[in-house]
Amino acid sequence: MEKILTDLVQNVKENIPGYIAISVAEIASGESLASDSADSNFDPALACAYNVEIINAKRKAIDVLGLKENINDIHFKLDNHIHVVDMSPSGEYFIYLAVDSNRANLALTRTMLKKYKTELNEVL
């Protein structure tokens, strides 16, 4: 699995426009399994720990509403960033990706991430 994570990080880093940071984390613990950042001041592992709270809050909302749905991804458009939280099919792990919104767009970022996460999804 380590090679799959390393390959995912490398492919995203080299091929997604505006790349800032990536991390793959467990939802149960918020612990990052792999992470990388092009900005030394941006800690994607720390961001994952906080994004677990968002995922859990959304799951509670889905449950309270009585929806029979799963979260596929969550995305946030900030002033200068796009943040994508992409769930594994099992719902136990997620990929957190941050890109520069001046150099990237959401559709391309999501499409490229989907392309590079295929092998990881088979394992997770």
mmCIF file of the C-alpha atoms, coordinates in Angstrom:
data_MODEL
# 
_entry.id   MODEL 
# 
loop_
_atom_site.group_PDB 
_atom_site.id 
_atom_site.type_symbol 
_atom_site.label_atom_id 
_atom_site.label_alt_id 
_atom_site.label_comp_id 
_atom_site.label_asym_id 
_atom_site.label_entity_id 
_atom_site.label_seq_id 
_atom_site.pdbx_PDB_ins_code 
_atom_site.Cartn_x 
_atom_site.Cartn_y 
_atom_site.Cartn_z 
_atom_site.occupancy 
_atom_site.B_iso_or_equiv 
_atom_site.pdbx_formal_charge 
_atom_site.auth_seq_id 
_atom_site.auth_comp_id 
_atom_site.auth_asym_id 
_atom_site.auth_atom_id 
_atom_site.pdbx_PDB_model_num 
ATOM 1   C CA . MET A 1 1   ? 0.000   0.000  0.000   1.00 0.00 ? 1   MET A CA 1 
ATOM 2   C CA . GLU A 1 2   ? 2.930   2.339  0.647   1.00 0.00 ? 2   GLU A CA 1 
ATOM 3   C CA . LYS A 1 3   ? 3.858   2.326  -3.057  1.00 0.00 ? 3   LYS A CA 1 
ATOM 4   C CA . ILE A 1 4   ? 0.266   3.096  -4.042  1.00 0.00 ? 4   ILE A CA 1 
ATOM 5   C CA . LEU A 1 5   ? 0.196   6.064  -1.644  1.00 0.00 ? 5   LEU A CA 1 
ATOM 6   C CA . THR A 1 6   ? 3.586   7.307  -2.859  1.00 0.00 ? 6   THR A CA 1 
ATOM 7   C CA . ASP A 1 7   ? 2.469   7.018  -6.503  1.00 0.00 ? 7   ASP A CA 1 
ATOM 8   C CA . LEU A 1 8   ? -0.791  8.844  -5.786  1.00 0.00 ? 8   LEU A CA 1 
ATOM 9   C CA . VAL A 1 9   ? 0.994   11.720 -4.070  1.00 0.00 ? 9   VAL A CA 1 
ATOM 10  C CA . GLN A 1 10  ? 3.587   11.972 -6.847  1.00 0.00 ? 10  GLN A CA 1 
ATOM 11  C CA . ASN A 1 11  ? 1.013   11.878 -9.674  1.00 0.00 ? 11  ASN A CA 1 
ATOM 12  C CA . VAL A 1 12  ? -1.169  14.520 -8.047  1.00 0.00 ? 12  VAL A CA 1 
ATOM 13  C CA . LYS A 1 13  ? 1.820   16.698 -7.212  1.00 0.00 ? 13  LYS A CA 1 
ATOM 14  C CA . GLU A 1 14  ? 3.183   16.581 -10.761 1.00 0.00 ? 14  GLU A CA 1 
ATOM 15  C CA . ASN A 1 15  ? -0.041  16.662 -12.781 1.00 0.00 ? 15  ASN A CA 1 
ATOM 16  C CA . ILE A 1 16  ? -2.790  18.641 -11.068 1.00 0.00 ? 16  ILE A CA 1 
ATOM 17  C CA . PRO A 1 17  ? -2.533  22.356 -11.862 1.00 0.00 ? 17  PRO A CA 1 
ATOM 18  C CA . GLY A 1 18  ? -2.129  24.631 -8.865  1.00 0.00 ? 18  GLY A CA 1 
ATOM 19  C CA . TYR A 1 19  ? -1.163  21.795 -6.516  1.00 0.00 ? 19  TYR A CA 1 
ATOM 20  C CA . ILE A 1 20  ? -0.665  22.946 -2.924  1.00 0.00 ? 20  ILE A CA 1 
ATOM 21  C CA . ALA A 1 21  ? -1.035  19.876 -0.716  1.00 0.00 ? 21  ALA A CA 1 
ATOM 22  C CA . ILE A 1 22  ? -2.415  16.360 -0.400  1.00 0.00 ? 22  ILE A CA 1 
ATOM 23  C CA . SER A 1 23  ? -3.019  13.925 2.419   1.00 0.00 ? 23  SER A CA 1 
ATOM 24  C CA . VAL A 1 24  ? -4.687  10.518 2.703   1.00 0.00 ? 24  VAL A CA 1 
ATOM 25  C CA . ALA A 1 25  ? -6.216  9.895  6.127   1.00 0.00 ? 25  ALA A CA 1 
ATOM 26  C CA . GLU A 1 26  ? -8.337  7.495  8.164   1.00 0.00 ? 26  GLU A CA 1 
ATOM 27  C CA . ILE A 1 27  ? -11.693 8.886  9.193   1.00 0.00 ? 27  ILE A CA 1 
ATOM 28  C CA . ALA A 1 28  ? -11.837 6.973  12.486  1.00 0.00 ? 28  ALA A CA 1 
ATOM 29  C CA . SER A 1 29  ? -8.670  8.598  13.830  1.00 0.00 ? 29  SER A CA 1 
ATOM 30  C CA . GLY A 1 30  ? -7.981  11.513 11.488  1.00 0.00 ? 30  GLY A CA 1 
ATOM 31  C CA . GLU A 1 31  ? -4.467  10.121 11.169  1.00 0.00 ? 31  GLU A CA 1 
ATOM 32  C CA . SER A 1 32  ? -2.677  10.807 7.911   1.00 0.00 ? 32  SER A CA 1 
ATOM 33  C CA . LEU A 1 33  ? -1.233  7.795  6.081   1.00 0.00 ? 33  LEU A CA 1 
ATOM 34  C CA . ALA A 1 34  ? 0.649   9.915  3.543   1.00 0.00 ? 34  ALA A CA 1 
ATOM 35  C CA . SER A 1 35  ? 0.938   13.636 2.951   1.00 0.00 ? 35  SER A CA 1 
ATOM 36  C CA . ASP A 1 36  ? 2.887   16.230 1.016   1.00 0.00 ? 36  ASP A CA 1 
ATOM 37  C CA . SER A 1 37  ? 2.817   19.991 0.699   1.00 0.00 ? 37  SER A CA 1 
ATOM 38  C CA . ALA A 1 38  ? 4.401   22.397 -1.760  1.00 0.00 ? 38  ALA A CA 1 
ATOM 39  C CA . ASP A 1 39  ? 4.065   25.080 0.935   1.00 0.00 ? 39  ASP A CA 1 
ATOM 40  C CA . SER A 1 40  ? 6.077   24.514 4.118   1.00 0.00 ? 40  SER A CA 1 
ATOM 41  C CA . ASN A 1 41  ? 3.523   26.561 6.087   1.00 0.00 ? 41  ASN A CA 1 
ATOM 42  C CA . PHE A 1 42  ? 0.584   24.394 4.965   1.00 0.00 ? 42  PHE A CA 1 
ATOM 43  C CA . ASP A 1 43  ? 0.167   21.177 6.992   1.00 0.00 ? 43  ASP A CA 1 
ATOM 44  C CA . PRO A 1 44  ? -2.203  18.814 5.141   1.00 0.00 ? 44  PRO A CA 1 
ATOM 45  C CA . ALA A 1 45  ? -2.079  16.231 7.950   1.00 0.00 ? 45  ALA A CA 1 
ATOM 46  C CA . LEU A 1 46  ? -3.400  18.859 10.369  1.00 0.00 ? 46  LEU A CA 1 
ATOM 47  C CA . ALA A 1 47  ? -6.069  19.860 7.851   1.00 0.00 ? 47  ALA A CA 1 
ATOM 48  C CA . CYS A 1 48  ? -7.178  16.211 7.687   1.00 0.00 ? 48  CYS A CA 1 
ATOM 49  C CA . ALA A 1 49  ? -7.717  16.088 11.433  1.00 0.00 ? 49  ALA A CA 1 
ATOM 50  C CA . TYR A 1 50  ? -10.103 19.049 11.169  1.00 0.00 ? 50  TYR A CA 1 
ATOM 51  C CA . ASN A 1 51  ? -11.804 17.753 8.028   1.00 0.00 ? 51  ASN A CA 1 
ATOM 52  C CA . VAL A 1 52  ? -12.800 14.591 9.928   1.00 0.00 ? 52  VAL A CA 1 
ATOM 53  C CA . GLU A 1 53  ? -15.042 16.840 12.025  1.00 0.00 ? 53  GLU A CA 1 
ATOM 54  C CA . ILE A 1 54  ? -16.692 18.158 8.849   1.00 0.00 ? 54  ILE A CA 1 
ATOM 55  C CA . ILE A 1 55  ? -17.220 14.637 7.497   1.00 0.00 ? 55  ILE A CA 1 
ATOM 56  C CA . ASN A 1 56  ? -18.741 13.447 10.774  1.00 0.00 ? 56  ASN A CA 1 
ATOM 57  C CA . ALA A 1 57  ? -21.029 16.499 10.963  1.00 0.00 ? 57  ALA A CA 1 
ATOM 58  C CA . LYS A 1 58  ? -22.245 15.898 7.407   1.00 0.00 ? 58  LYS A CA 1 
ATOM 59  C CA . ARG A 1 59  ? -22.844 12.210 8.155   1.00 0.00 ? 59  ARG A CA 1 
ATOM 60  C CA . LYS A 1 60  ? -24.945 13.199 11.185  1.00 0.00 ? 60  LYS A CA 1 
ATOM 61  C CA . ALA A 1 61  ? -26.956 15.637 9.055   1.00 0.00 ? 61  ALA A CA 1 
ATOM 62  C CA . ILE A 1 62  ? -27.590 12.928 6.443   1.00 0.00 ? 62  ILE A CA 1 
ATOM 63  C CA . ASP A 1 63  ? -28.721 10.553 9.192   1.00 0.00 ? 63  ASP A CA 1 
ATOM 64  C CA . VAL A 1 64  ? -31.008 13.123 10.870  1.00 0.00 ? 64  VAL A CA 1 
ATOM 65  C CA . LEU A 1 65  ? -32.597 13.908 7.514   1.00 0.00 ? 65  LEU A CA 1 
ATOM 66  C CA . GLY A 1 66  ? -33.262 10.200 7.001   1.00 0.00 ? 66  GLY A CA 1 
ATOM 67  C CA . LEU A 1 67  ? -31.353 10.128 3.732   1.00 0.00 ? 67  LEU A CA 1 
ATOM 68  C CA . LYS A 1 68  ? -29.973 6.842  2.491   1.00 0.00 ? 68  LYS A CA 1 
ATOM 69  C CA . GLU A 1 69  ? -26.923 8.485  0.935   1.00 0.00 ? 69  GLU A CA 1 
ATOM 70  C CA . ASN A 1 70  ? -23.143 8.279  1.138   1.00 0.00 ? 70  ASN A CA 1 
ATOM 71  C CA . ILE A 1 71  ? -20.717 11.176 0.880   1.00 0.00 ? 71  ILE A CA 1 
ATOM 72  C CA . ASN A 1 72  ? -18.681 11.021 -2.329  1.00 0.00 ? 72  ASN A CA 1 
ATOM 73  C CA . ASP A 1 73  ? -16.795 14.250 -1.941  1.00 0.00 ? 73  ASP A CA 1 
ATOM 74  C CA . ILE A 1 74  ? -16.969 17.641 -0.301  1.00 0.00 ? 74  ILE A CA 1 
ATOM 75  C CA . HIS A 1 75  ? -15.397 20.738 -1.792  1.00 0.00 ? 75  HIS A CA 1 
ATOM 76  C CA . PHE A 1 76  ? -14.785 24.231 -0.543  1.00 0.00 ? 76  PHE A CA 1 
ATOM 77  C CA . LYS A 1 77  ? -13.929 27.307 -2.563  1.00 0.00 ? 77  LYS A CA 1 
ATOM 78  C CA . LEU A 1 78  ? -11.912 29.748 -0.497  1.00 0.00 ? 78  LEU A CA 1 
ATOM 79  C CA . ASP A 1 79  ? -10.588 33.106 -1.693  1.00 0.00 ? 79  ASP A CA 1 
ATOM 80  C CA . ASN A 1 80  ? -7.386  31.586 -3.096  1.00 0.00 ? 80  ASN A CA 1 
ATOM 81  C CA . HIS A 1 81  ? -7.791  27.840 -2.658  1.00 0.00 ? 81  HIS A CA 1 
ATOM 82  C CA . ILE A 1 82  ? -10.032 24.976 -3.639  1.00 0.00 ? 82  ILE A CA 1 
ATOM 83  C CA . HIS A 1 83  ? -10.129 22.178 -1.052  1.00 0.00 ? 83  HIS A CA 1 
ATOM 84  C CA . VAL A 1 84  ? -11.459 18.757 -1.996  1.00 0.00 ? 84  VAL A CA 1 
ATOM 85  C CA . VAL A 1 85  ? -12.276 15.996 0.493   1.00 0.00 ? 85  VAL A CA 1 
ATOM 86  C CA . ASP A 1 86  ? -12.702 12.818 -1.546  1.00 0.00 ? 86  ASP A CA 1 
ATOM 87  C CA . MET A 1 87  ? -14.077 9.740  0.241   1.00 0.00 ? 87  MET A CA 1 
ATOM 88  C CA . SER A 1 88  ? -12.923 6.178  -0.376  1.00 0.00 ? 88  SER A CA 1 
ATOM 89  C CA . PRO A 1 89  ? -15.649 3.748  -1.519  1.00 0.00 ? 89  PRO A CA 1 
ATOM 90  C CA . SER A 1 90  ? -15.522 2.072  1.908   1.00 0.00 ? 90  SER A CA 1 
ATOM 91  C CA . GLY A 1 91  ? -16.074 5.413  3.647   1.00 0.00 ? 91  GLY A CA 1 
ATOM 92  C CA . GLU A 1 92  ? -13.199 4.676  6.021   1.00 0.00 ? 92  GLU A CA 1 
ATOM 93  C CA . TYR A 1 93  ? -10.541 6.869  4.394   1.00 0.00 ? 93  TYR A CA 1 
ATOM 94  C CA . PHE A 1 94  ? -10.404 10.114 2.482   1.00 0.00 ? 94  PHE A CA 1 
ATOM 95  C CA . ILE A 1 95  ? -8.077  12.118 0.307   1.00 0.00 ? 95  ILE A CA 1 
ATOM 96  C CA . TYR A 1 96  ? -7.666  15.785 1.134   1.00 0.00 ? 96  TYR A CA 1 
ATOM 97  C CA . LEU A 1 97  ? -6.377  17.951 -1.719  1.00 0.00 ? 97  LEU A CA 1 
ATOM 98  C CA . ALA A 1 98  ? -5.737  21.692 -1.794  1.00 0.00 ? 98  ALA A CA 1 
ATOM 99  C CA . VAL A 1 99  ? -5.062  23.600 -5.011  1.00 0.00 ? 99  VAL A CA 1 
ATOM 100 C CA . ASP A 1 100 ? -4.549  27.248 -5.928  1.00 0.00 ? 100 ASP A CA 1 
ATOM 101 C CA . SER A 1 101 ? -7.882  28.511 -7.293  1.00 0.00 ? 101 SER A CA 1 
ATOM 102 C CA . ASN A 1 102 ? -6.088  30.979 -9.591  1.00 0.00 ? 102 ASN A CA 1 
ATOM 103 C CA . ARG A 1 103 ? -4.342  28.106 -11.406 1.00 0.00 ? 103 ARG A CA 1 
ATOM 104 C CA . ALA A 1 104 ? -6.899  25.296 -11.104 1.00 0.00 ? 104 ALA A CA 1 
ATOM 105 C CA . ASN A 1 105 ? -10.588 24.689 -11.470 1.00 0.00 ? 105 ASN A CA 1 
ATOM 106 C CA . LEU A 1 106 ? -12.835 22.327 -9.550  1.00 0.00 ? 106 LEU A CA 1 
ATOM 107 C CA . ALA A 1 107 ? -13.923 20.171 -12.500 1.00 0.00 ? 107 ALA A CA 1 
ATOM 108 C CA . LEU A 1 108 ? -10.394 19.486 -13.704 1.00 0.00 ? 108 LEU A CA 1 
ATOM 109 C CA . THR A 1 109 ? -9.116  18.924 -10.161 1.00 0.00 ? 109 THR A CA 1 
ATOM 110 C CA . ARG A 1 110 ? -11.845 16.377 -9.375  1.00 0.00 ? 110 ARG A CA 1 
ATOM 111 C CA . THR A 1 111 ? -11.380 14.603 -12.724 1.00 0.00 ? 111 THR A CA 1 
ATOM 112 C CA . MET A 1 112 ? -7.621  14.321 -12.330 1.00 0.00 ? 112 MET A CA 1 
ATOM 113 C CA . LEU A 1 113 ? -7.907  13.158 -8.718  1.00 0.00 ? 113 LEU A CA 1 
ATOM 114 C CA . LYS A 1 114 ? -10.401 10.469 -9.765  1.00 0.00 ? 114 LYS A CA 1 
ATOM 115 C CA . LYS A 1 115 ? -7.914  9.260  -12.371 1.00 0.00 ? 115 LYS A CA 1 
ATOM 116 C CA . TYR A 1 116 ? -5.042  8.978  -9.888  1.00 0.00 ? 116 TYR A CA 1 
ATOM 117 C CA . LYS A 1 117 ? -6.968  7.453  -6.975  1.00 0.00 ? 117 LYS A CA 1 
ATOM 118 C CA . THR A 1 118 ? -8.283  4.397  -8.838  1.00 0.00 ? 118 THR A CA 1 
ATOM 119 C CA . GLU A 1 119 ? -5.618  2.013  -7.580  1.00 0.00 ? 119 GLU A CA 1 
ATOM 120 C CA . LEU A 1 120 ? -5.884  3.314  -4.018  1.00 0.00 ? 120 LEU A CA 1 
ATOM 121 C CA . ASN A 1 121 ? -9.662  2.790  -4.040  1.00 0.00 ? 121 ASN A CA 1 
ATOM 122 C CA . GLU A 1 122 ? -9.120  -0.880 -4.841  1.00 0.00 ? 122 GLU A CA 1 
ATOM 123 C CA . VAL A 1 123 ? -7.003  -1.263 -1.688  1.00 0.00 ? 123 VAL A CA 1 
ATOM 124 C CA . LEU A 1 124 ? -9.005  0.939  0.682   1.00 0.00 ? 124 LEU A CA 1 
# 
